[in-house]
Structure formats: structure tokens, C-alpha cells
Amino acid sequence: MARRVGIEVSIAVSEAVKLADVDLIAAYPITPQTHIVEHLSELVADGELDAEFVPVESEHSAMSSCIGSSAAGARTYTATSSQGLALMLEVCYIASSLRLPIVMTIVDRSLSGPLSIWNDHSDLMMERDIGWIQIVALNGQEIFDMTLHSFKIAEDHNVMLPTQVHMDGFTLSHVIEPIEILDKAEVDKFLKPYVSPMSLDPEKPVTIGAVGVPEVYTEGRKAQEEALLNSKDVILRTWKEFGDLFGRYYEPIGTYKADDAEIIFITMGSITETCMSAVDQMRQDGKKVGIAYIRLWRPFPFDELIEAVTKADALVVIDRAISHGGPGGPLASEIKSALYHQAQRPFVNSFIAGLGGRDITINVFKEMVEKTEKTMKKGVEPGYEFIGVKE
Amino acid sequence: MARDQGIISWKELPLGCAILEPGNAKDLRTGDWRSKRPVTDYEKCIKCGMCYIYCPDMCYIPKDDGLFEWNEYYCKGCGICAHECPKDAITMVEEEK
Ligand code: SF4
Ligand code: SF4
């Protein structure tokens, strides 16, 4: 029977990895991911989890080990953050192009410089175009559940893609939350052992990672793109199956009081729950506001997004990263491109907020709405704004 | 319309572009980008086998008489064999076409 416990969110992630009965963990510690892998290494050392724990010398080696392990047919896990993810990036492309169902928790943190260990979505956005599935958690229960989902999604033979589950560093990873931890029998009902469709086997030799000449490379990329797009069906099916078993249902775009909202916030990650409190307060003041939050970032759920937001007058898009020298926030540019073909679309106001661990308080959400109301009156969509920046 | 330049449909590519047939690199003609070809003067050759050992594409095949036969399918014309031959028996000659 599942039990509801007060537990640090990072430890709950490790417990989910244990319940998924992984075969190999290769990881290098980096703030704020450390508690996850420290706990996993303890579980392995204490004999509670029968897996190989490979204490590699860098994140580059962590992902390289994961690739070897996954190619050999083992259920494989790693976790990292920020600079570690940047060091790993080269190898991350290889994991997705080789179609290896590695699962990775990314505890989101800003990138240097200035050197910062605090939370934003710079690392999440850095991974945007590398062909992995990217799922974003709101709270501790979600990251626990999503960790279990990820193995099932990634390892589905119609998917076979590595999967990242993101959670905000510190503001989520280091807090203690009440989380319902499933027991082994329950997890086993949902998640079956991994069967690789093409593992390395001397009896049936295959070559993986060979050169792709210009006459093959484009086809390789097209196949990978189709696989990522098609993964959405499996993601939806997996979430449905999990919901039917345990009562917690997930959608690619979650909404909060959005049905009749005139102004809708677009958020990702743990700021969403603060935003909910801000929405409740603004509703009391008679403002029709709501939220649409992104749980599935890659493949991007265009249809669900359009469905959730097109009726609103305006969107307040909150980016926790910036595409330097470009259109501003990567989330806002995604939303704008999603709405481009709509005959009638809401006014889009884009804010860069919460960089490098700066708090986004309820008042900041309110200020964004006030600013949006003002610019709507002028009728001209502004560019993006760094909210709260000291001039 | 852009010409289809692929050699295999993306729908038929094995998972992750894996190669399922072991050793199929032997079908890959590396000799088609050669601009010079090595020509051996068997009068000068002392059958030492240096060309056979050094060729990065294994283009020399030992024959029963101890000499080495050149394989034009793989030779990419790098000139290593000519450089290594202790008797200067190998000359790099411009390809005609
Ligand atoms: S030219 Fe290069 S590839 Fe050709 S036979 Fe000599 S060593 Fe081999
Ligand atoms: S290296 Fe020169 S001498 Fe030696 S076997 Fe080859 S051609 Fe003959």
C-alpha cells in the first residue's frame, strides 16, 4: 500500500529510482542534484538496491557510461544540473540519436556566470533541441510519479528515446513535502522490466554509433524527429494508465482557473504553485486570471496549448531563461509560434523572471498583470521585459 | 523539386541508425575519391611487405609468389605505401579522369 510521508523531494526521487529497479546508475555529484545520487549510492551500498553505481569522474563520463549500459540492455539512470549538464551535453546528443532510453533527473539551476548555484531554467532550455523527451514537474508528488512514468515512456518500443524529468533546484529539490510513495507491488503493476529491442550481444552483433554520410544523416534526423513526435501518444497513454491505477492524472498542459480567464499566465515548474496563490488573491479582487502550465516541453503539445489559451484576451508568459540576442524568452517564442496560425489569438506579454534564484513573489505576478493590462490598452504588444531588474 | 539524395528511406533505417550486418564496411568503396594511384615496379620490389603493413585501407593482398597485389576498390591514394617503400618501388601516378 502506498504511504503518504513527509520526505525531502530529492530523496523521494531516489526512492522512485529504487522502485523502478534500475540496473545501473552513473553519476557525478553537482549542486543541487547531490542528494539524489548520494541517497542512491547509499541504497546500493546498503544492498537495498541491486544495481551498479558507477562513481565516474565527470558528467561527460556519466552519460558515456549510461550509453554503454543502456545499449547493453540495462535500465539506466543518471541525474545532474547546470554546469554538469553542459559538460554532459556532447554525449546527450548521442544518447538520443542512438535511441537509448536513459532516464535523467535534471535539478534545474542557472548557468555561470556569474557563478550561481540557484534555480532557473537555463539548463532546461539548453537541452531543448537535443532530441530528448523533456517533462517538467510542479511539485514533489509530480517528480516522484514522473520518474516512474519516464522509464515506461522511454523504454516503450515505439519510443526508445532518453527522457529528462526536470525539477527546480532548492525550491523543489531540497524541500520536504508530503508525498505518496507507492510500494513495490504497486510499481510492478505499472512498470515491467525493460526488454531492449536491440541490445549489444556477441551472438547477434550490431554496430551502433557509426558514421552517417550525407546520404544517410538527413534520414537519421528525420527518423529521430518522427520518433519524438510519436512519443506523445505513448506519454498520454502512460499518464492515463498511471491515473487509472493510482488516481493521479497528468496532462501535457495543466490549467488552473483558466476556463473563464481573461488573462492567463504561462508557467513552468514550481513557480506555478506560487502563481496559483497569486491567482486566488487576484480573483478575490475581481480579476479574471488563470494559469496554463507546461508539463511536457518536448515534444511540445501545440494542440493542447492552443486549446487551453486561445479564448483568453492576454497571456503573461514567464520565462526563467533567456535566449541571448534573440526574441527574449524561449518559452514566449514557443508560445508565439504556436499561436501564429490562429485567426484570433491573445495578446502576448513576455517577462523574464526568477533568473539565478531570484524570488518571484505574489506581488511580482500581480505586477505582471498590471503591466499587461496597461500595454493591452495601448494595443501594442511590447517586446520582452526583465521584470524587477534594477536600472 | 529537390532531388531525393538519400540512399535509404528514413522509415527503413534500423533503430538509432544501427548497422545490423557485421563487417559491411567492406562494401564501402573508399577508392572513389582517389586522385593518385600507386603503381608498383615489381623489378625493384624486395617483397618486404612494408606497403602491405602500412596501408591504412588494407589494399595490398599477398600473393603466393611473395609480391603484393594492389586493390583499387579501397585505395584512396594517400601515398603512404609509396612513402614507406624502402626501395622506392611504388610511384604515385595521376588518375586520368
Ligand atoms: S596509396 Fe594509401 S590507400 Fe592506396 S595502397 Fe597506398 S597506402 Fe594504401
Ligand atoms: S614496400 Fe616496396 S619493396 Fe616492400 S613489398 Fe611493398 S613494393 Fe615491395
XYZ file of C-alpha atoms and ligand atoms in Angstrom:
504
model
C 0.000 0.000 0.000
C 1.150 3.462 -0.845
C 2.007 5.550 2.155
C 1.975 9.311 2.443
C 5.137 10.570 4.078
C 6.898 13.841 4.707
C 10.070 13.455 2.680
C 12.699 15.616 1.019
C 11.820 15.745 -2.654
C 15.312 14.648 -3.789
C 15.080 11.581 -1.550
C 11.656 10.798 -2.984
C 13.196 10.832 -6.465
C 15.847 8.337 -5.330
C 13.106 6.151 -3.863
C 11.290 6.231 -7.209
C 14.502 5.188 -8.969
C 14.858 2.338 -6.484
C 11.261 1.289 -7.029
C 11.926 1.283 -10.791
C 14.619 -1.301 -10.012
C 17.293 0.269 -12.194
C 20.306 -1.787 -13.207
C 22.872 0.980 -13.439
C 23.372 4.487 -12.107
C 26.336 6.520 -13.322
C 26.521 9.964 -11.822
C 28.769 12.752 -10.691
C 27.625 14.954 -7.820
C 26.736 18.576 -8.520
C 24.698 21.086 -6.550
C 21.687 20.947 -6.303
C 21.386 17.392 -7.630
C 23.622 15.872 -4.922
C 21.046 14.488 -2.518
C 19.537 12.273 -5.208
C 22.740 10.498 -6.130
C 24.116 10.414 -2.589
C 20.999 8.621 -1.460
C 21.125 6.236 -4.403
C 24.740 5.370 -3.699
C 23.762 4.613 -0.097
C 20.902 2.415 -1.232
C 23.269 0.460 -3.470
C 25.998 0.246 -0.785
C 23.477 -0.958 1.805
C 22.198 -3.652 -0.535
C 18.728 -2.149 -0.703
C 19.032 -1.623 -4.439
C 20.632 -4.279 -6.582
C 22.316 -2.058 -9.152
C 25.723 -0.938 -10.318
C 26.618 2.510 -9.057
C 29.405 3.908 -11.229
C 31.116 6.846 -9.476
C 32.516 8.465 -12.599
C 34.981 11.367 -12.723
C 32.768 13.761 -14.690
C 29.327 14.209 -16.175
C 30.756 13.554 -19.621
C 31.744 10.119 -18.364
C 28.438 9.705 -16.544
C 26.436 9.959 -19.762
C 29.024 7.897 -21.650
C 28.657 5.098 -19.083
C 24.892 5.381 -19.292
C 25.071 4.967 -23.042
C 27.113 1.789 -22.750
C 24.804 0.453 -20.088
C 21.615 1.256 -21.940
C 22.999 -0.155 -25.176
C 23.723 -3.382 -23.318
C 20.045 -3.556 -22.409
C 20.168 -2.353 -18.795
C 17.689 0.033 -17.193
C 19.828 3.128 -16.732
C 19.559 6.310 -14.691
C 21.521 9.466 -14.015
C 20.920 12.947 -12.622
C 22.653 16.272 -12.980
C 22.314 20.067 -13.005
C 23.537 23.149 -14.806
C 27.315 23.123 -15.496
C 27.349 19.356 -15.160
C 24.668 19.109 -17.789
C 26.659 21.461 -20.000
C 29.685 19.190 -19.724
C 27.453 16.221 -20.488
C 25.762 17.862 -23.445
C 28.005 16.469 -26.161
C 27.132 12.935 -25.127
C 23.430 13.697 -24.598
C 23.007 14.113 -28.362
C 24.449 10.652 -28.824
C 22.027 9.077 -26.353
C 19.028 10.374 -28.279
C 20.379 9.642 -31.739
C 21.241 6.095 -30.687
C 17.692 5.854 -29.293
C 18.735 4.751 -25.804
C 16.023 5.006 -23.131
C 18.139 6.553 -20.374
C 16.226 8.413 -17.686
C 17.792 11.546 -16.193
C 16.581 13.862 -13.468
C 17.694 17.420 -14.018
C 17.588 19.573 -10.939
C 17.350 22.912 -12.671
C 19.971 25.530 -11.927
C 21.275 28.618 -13.701
C 24.484 28.550 -15.708
C 27.594 30.570 -14.979
C 28.328 33.360 -14.991
C 28.299 34.984 -12.678
C 28.672 31.714 -10.865
C 25.307 30.757 -9.450
C 24.091 27.592 -7.826
C 20.495 28.828 -7.667
C 17.486 27.884 -9.669
C 16.265 28.958 -13.082
C 15.601 27.215 -16.400
C 18.789 27.992 -18.305
C 19.822 24.345 -18.235
C 16.363 23.131 -19.200
C 16.379 25.353 -22.272
C 19.943 24.389 -23.177
C 18.593 20.848 -23.684
C 15.669 21.911 -25.825
C 16.914 20.812 -29.224
C 18.768 17.602 -28.419
C 16.017 15.115 -29.142
C 15.198 14.012 -25.582
C 11.717 13.923 -24.100
C 11.509 16.728 -21.518
C 8.953 16.643 -18.723
C 8.691 19.340 -16.042
C 7.399 18.767 -12.510
C 5.391 21.204 -10.429
C 5.883 19.638 -7.008
C 7.307 16.682 -5.147
C 4.479 14.280 -5.905
C 4.773 15.042 -9.595
C 8.513 14.421 -9.771
C 8.085 11.130 -7.897
C 5.346 9.988 -10.281
C 7.081 11.338 -13.384
C 10.278 9.476 -12.548
C 8.299 6.250 -12.696
C 6.458 7.349 -15.863
C 9.734 8.148 -17.561
C 11.124 4.634 -17.554
C 7.926 3.282 -19.041
C 7.731 6.005 -21.682
C 11.407 5.942 -22.653
C 11.586 2.151 -22.881
C 8.402 1.717 -24.919
C 9.464 0.130 -28.195
C 7.507 2.766 -30.094
C 9.524 5.474 -28.354
C 13.055 4.374 -27.420
C 14.203 7.855 -26.504
C 16.034 9.188 -23.476
C 13.859 11.171 -21.109
C 14.572 14.071 -18.795
C 12.450 14.965 -15.829
C 13.038 18.476 -14.576
C 12.511 19.908 -11.135
C 13.553 23.249 -9.748
C 16.752 23.277 -7.733
C 16.369 24.001 -3.995
C 12.853 25.456 -4.214
C 11.681 21.951 -5.019
C 14.625 19.582 -4.681
C 15.511 20.497 -1.079
C 12.110 20.982 0.490
C 10.195 18.438 2.498
C 6.759 17.729 1.093
C 4.029 15.221 1.798
C 4.417 12.657 -0.958
C 2.570 9.429 -1.561
C 5.258 6.793 -2.050
C 3.977 3.753 -3.914
C 5.057 0.340 -2.774
C 6.968 -2.164 -4.876
C 3.955 -4.300 -5.762
C 2.072 -1.231 -6.980
C 5.004 -0.038 -9.074
C 5.462 -3.526 -10.528
C 1.884 -3.421 -11.779
C 2.678 -0.269 -13.701
C 6.301 -0.743 -14.731
C 7.525 -4.015 -16.214
C 11.220 -4.940 -16.543
C 12.968 -3.381 -19.515
C 13.247 -5.509 -22.629
C 15.647 -3.975 -25.113
C 14.679 -4.337 -28.789
C 18.333 -4.334 -29.834
C 20.911 -4.861 -27.137
C 24.606 -5.428 -27.642
C 25.032 -9.177 -27.882
C 28.041 -11.056 -29.248
C 25.682 -13.685 -30.656
C 23.924 -11.057 -32.770
C 26.467 -8.339 -33.475
C 25.341 -4.844 -34.437
C 27.278 -1.644 -34.970
C 25.966 1.416 -33.192
C 27.263 4.942 -33.464
C 28.716 4.524 -36.950
C 29.398 7.471 -39.254
C 26.378 8.833 -41.145
C 27.466 10.015 -44.565
C 25.494 12.908 -46.157
C 23.340 10.331 -47.956
C 22.135 8.943 -44.581
C 22.359 11.737 -42.000
C 19.189 13.554 -43.072
C 17.197 10.323 -42.946
C 18.622 9.618 -39.479
C 17.453 13.013 -38.257
C 14.036 12.623 -39.835
C 13.582 9.233 -38.134
C 14.578 10.752 -34.785
C 12.188 13.673 -35.216
C 9.290 11.359 -36.050
C 10.100 9.202 -33.026
C 9.989 12.217 -30.711
C 6.721 13.465 -32.183
C 5.184 9.989 -31.964
C 6.270 9.632 -28.340
C 3.434 11.950 -27.361
C 0.833 9.210 -27.855
C 2.778 6.904 -25.561
C 3.241 9.681 -22.986
C -0.522 10.335 -22.915
C -1.292 6.622 -22.735
C 1.209 6.106 -19.913
C -0.202 9.006 -17.914
C -3.703 7.639 -18.405
C -2.655 4.179 -17.298
C -0.944 5.595 -14.204
C -4.006 7.695 -13.409
C -6.313 4.689 -13.730
C -4.107 2.722 -11.334
C -3.285 5.348 -8.741
C -5.745 8.180 -9.239
C -3.272 10.876 -10.222
C -3.805 12.001 -13.807
C -1.390 14.191 -15.756
C -1.826 16.297 -18.876
C 0.793 17.967 -21.078
C -0.692 21.380 -20.273
C -2.187 21.769 -16.828
C -4.620 24.570 -16.144
C -5.774 26.455 -13.086
C -8.896 28.630 -13.185
C -8.214 29.135 -16.880
C -11.670 28.353 -18.304
C -13.144 31.827 -17.939
C -9.862 33.691 -17.521
C -9.226 36.874 -19.465
C -5.547 36.851 -18.614
C -3.673 33.566 -18.438
C -0.190 33.080 -17.005
C 2.008 30.605 -18.821
C 4.401 28.988 -16.368
C 6.745 26.040 -15.987
C 7.831 24.297 -12.809
C 7.466 25.158 -9.169
C 6.616 28.868 -9.590
C 3.236 27.603 -10.763
C 2.088 26.931 -7.197
C 3.044 30.462 -6.086
C 1.244 31.720 -9.148
C -1.858 29.795 -8.019
C -1.848 31.731 -4.758
C -1.449 34.974 -6.710
C -4.366 33.981 -8.945
C -6.553 33.238 -5.901
C -5.818 36.695 -4.479
C -6.401 38.473 -7.787
C -9.658 36.576 -8.274
C -10.801 37.929 -4.900
C -10.102 41.394 -6.280
C -12.327 40.562 -9.225
C -9.625 39.949 -11.834
C -10.321 37.033 -14.128
C -6.907 35.413 -14.211
C -5.790 31.822 -14.574
C -2.791 29.642 -15.397
C -1.740 27.234 -18.107
C 1.416 25.403 -17.060
C 3.684 23.360 -19.255
C 4.415 19.835 -18.083
C 5.527 18.458 -21.425
C 8.120 20.671 -23.055
C 9.441 18.227 -25.652
C 7.616 17.063 -27.697
C 5.779 20.372 -27.375
C 1.986 19.921 -27.027
C 0.877 22.519 -29.571
C -2.765 21.372 -29.796
C -3.288 21.303 -26.034
C -1.657 24.702 -25.626
C -3.879 26.286 -28.272
C -6.927 24.658 -26.726
C -6.008 25.991 -23.275
C -5.246 29.604 -24.101
C -6.821 30.910 -27.306
C -10.012 32.120 -25.609
C -8.095 34.477 -23.310
C -7.532 38.153 -24.081
C -3.918 38.100 -22.994
C -1.146 35.754 -21.953
C 1.520 36.585 -19.421
C 4.412 34.321 -20.351
C 7.049 33.843 -17.670
C 10.443 32.721 -18.865
C 13.092 31.665 -16.390
C 15.793 31.708 -19.036
C 16.793 33.942 -21.881
C 17.834 33.301 -25.442
C 20.528 35.967 -25.566
C 20.363 38.231 -28.555
C 17.202 36.554 -29.753
C 13.490 37.050 -29.225
C 13.739 37.062 -25.418
C 12.450 34.059 -23.529
C 12.406 30.656 -25.219
C 9.005 29.836 -23.717
C 7.463 33.032 -25.080
C 8.818 32.432 -28.551
C 7.414 28.898 -28.438
C 4.001 30.225 -27.410
C 4.050 32.875 -30.125
C 4.933 30.360 -32.793
C 2.207 28.018 -31.500
C -0.356 30.800 -31.919
C 0.887 32.098 -35.264
C -1.696 30.224 -37.320
C -4.660 31.150 -35.148
C -7.052 33.623 -36.754
C -7.725 35.118 -33.338
C -5.030 34.982 -30.779
C -4.456 36.512 -27.374
C -2.138 39.418 -26.746
C 1.226 38.021 -25.562
C 3.229 39.791 -22.901
C 6.587 38.246 -22.166
C 8.581 38.506 -18.955
C 11.986 37.214 -17.976
C 11.808 36.498 -14.246
C 13.374 34.473 -11.493
C 16.836 34.204 -13.005
C 19.581 32.707 -10.844
C 17.315 32.081 -7.872
C 15.615 35.476 -7.646
C 12.256 35.022 -5.976
C 9.048 35.515 -7.903
C 6.641 36.586 -5.200
C 2.885 37.004 -5.378
C 3.388 40.748 -5.877
C 5.575 40.110 -8.917
C 2.756 38.097 -10.521
C 0.342 40.936 -9.752
C 2.718 43.473 -11.242
C 2.948 41.454 -14.442
C -0.824 41.503 -14.773
C -0.975 45.272 -14.160
C 1.694 45.863 -16.782
C -0.133 43.628 -19.216
C -3.406 45.497 -18.683
C -1.612 48.773 -19.420
C 0.079 47.565 -22.574
C -3.191 45.984 -23.782
C -4.844 49.413 -23.557
C -2.127 50.797 -25.787
C -2.847 47.899 -28.128
C 0.788 47.255 -28.988
C 2.481 44.040 -27.946
C 5.726 45.005 -26.253
C 8.932 43.038 -26.575
C 10.085 41.167 -23.532
C 10.915 42.696 -20.192
C 13.303 41.703 -17.402
C 10.883 42.190 -14.550
C 12.374 43.551 -11.323
C 15.751 44.345 -12.830
C 17.493 47.225 -11.027
C 18.171 50.001 -13.549
C 11.551 19.562 -56.898
C 14.585 18.798 -54.814
C 16.168 15.557 -55.802
C 15.900 12.787 -53.216
C 19.519 12.299 -52.200
C 19.225 9.602 -49.576
C 20.340 6.033 -50.020
C 17.737 4.574 -47.643
C 14.265 5.714 -46.571
C 14.112 7.118 -43.042
C 11.296 4.633 -42.420
C 13.586 1.710 -43.108
C 16.592 2.846 -41.099
C 17.285 0.473 -38.207
C 16.765 1.920 -34.716
C 19.345 4.598 -33.963
C 20.945 4.148 -37.419
C 22.451 0.860 -36.225
C 24.211 -1.355 -38.737
C 22.783 -4.846 -38.480
C 25.100 -6.607 -40.903
C 28.520 -7.230 -39.349
C 31.507 -6.187 -41.436
C 29.535 -4.454 -44.163
C 32.172 -1.693 -44.247
C 33.881 -3.928 -46.784
C 31.215 -2.878 -49.286
C 32.137 0.770 -48.884
C 34.154 1.883 -51.881
C 36.735 4.217 -50.396
C 38.598 4.249 -53.701
C 36.243 6.677 -55.421
C 37.841 9.858 -54.113
C 41.395 8.939 -55.130
C 43.272 11.481 -57.257
C 46.532 9.473 -57.479
C 47.106 5.748 -57.680
C 50.170 3.773 -56.549
C 51.939 1.784 -59.249
C 54.449 -0.855 -58.131
C 57.565 -1.590 -60.107
C 57.963 -5.305 -59.350
C 61.535 -5.218 -60.746
C 62.559 -3.107 -57.721
C 60.367 -4.866 -55.138
C 62.146 -6.960 -52.471
C 58.889 -8.435 -51.057
C 59.449 -6.816 -47.656
C 55.699 -6.234 -47.117
C 56.001 -2.672 -45.793
C 53.323 -1.469 -48.222
C 51.048 -4.267 -47.025
C 51.627 -3.394 -43.372
C 51.327 0.387 -43.622
C 48.368 0.758 -45.968
C 45.527 2.095 -43.772
C 42.905 0.506 -46.023
C 44.446 -2.967 -46.340
C 44.723 -2.555 -50.107
C 47.640 -4.914 -50.675
C 46.903 -8.602 -50.872
C 49.865 -11.007 -50.513
C 50.234 -13.345 -53.437
C 51.813 -16.827 -53.470
C 54.955 -15.525 -55.161
C 55.566 -13.107 -52.258
C 54.614 -9.981 -54.160
C 51.658 -7.774 -53.241
C 48.675 -7.045 -55.423
C 47.008 -3.630 -55.164
C 43.218 -3.333 -54.759
C 41.780 -0.279 -56.437
C 38.319 -0.624 -54.794
C 39.600 0.603 -51.423
C 42.797 2.574 -52.245
C 42.168 6.245 -51.540
C 45.524 7.362 -52.914
C 47.058 8.581 -49.656
C 50.590 7.707 -50.787
C 51.680 6.106 -47.523
C 52.789 2.932 -49.297
C 54.959 4.912 -51.714
C 56.451 6.847 -48.833
C 57.223 3.728 -46.804
C 58.594 1.506 -49.556
C 62.347 1.131 -48.776
C 63.163 0.551 -52.465
C 61.102 3.406 -53.941
C 59.351 0.757 -55.955
C 55.968 2.499 -55.678
C 55.184 5.632 -57.705
C 52.048 7.737 -57.288
C 50.573 8.373 -60.713
C 47.801 10.936 -61.508
C 44.399 9.354 -62.118
C 43.334 10.034 -65.686
C 39.684 11.106 -65.319
S 48.007 4.901 -51.642
Fe 47.372 4.691 -49.493
S 45.433 3.601 -49.648
Fe 46.404 3.346 -51.598
S 47.526 1.451 -51.441
Fe 48.953 3.068 -50.891
S 48.798 3.179 -48.673
Fe 47.017 2.052 -49.384
S 57.178 -1.864 -49.648
Fe 58.084 -1.765 -51.659
S 59.674 -3.298 -51.622
Fe 58.340 -3.692 -49.842
S 56.871 -5.185 -50.636
Fe 55.950 -3.161 -50.937
S 56.577 -2.618 -53.020
Fe 57.847 -4.273 -52.396
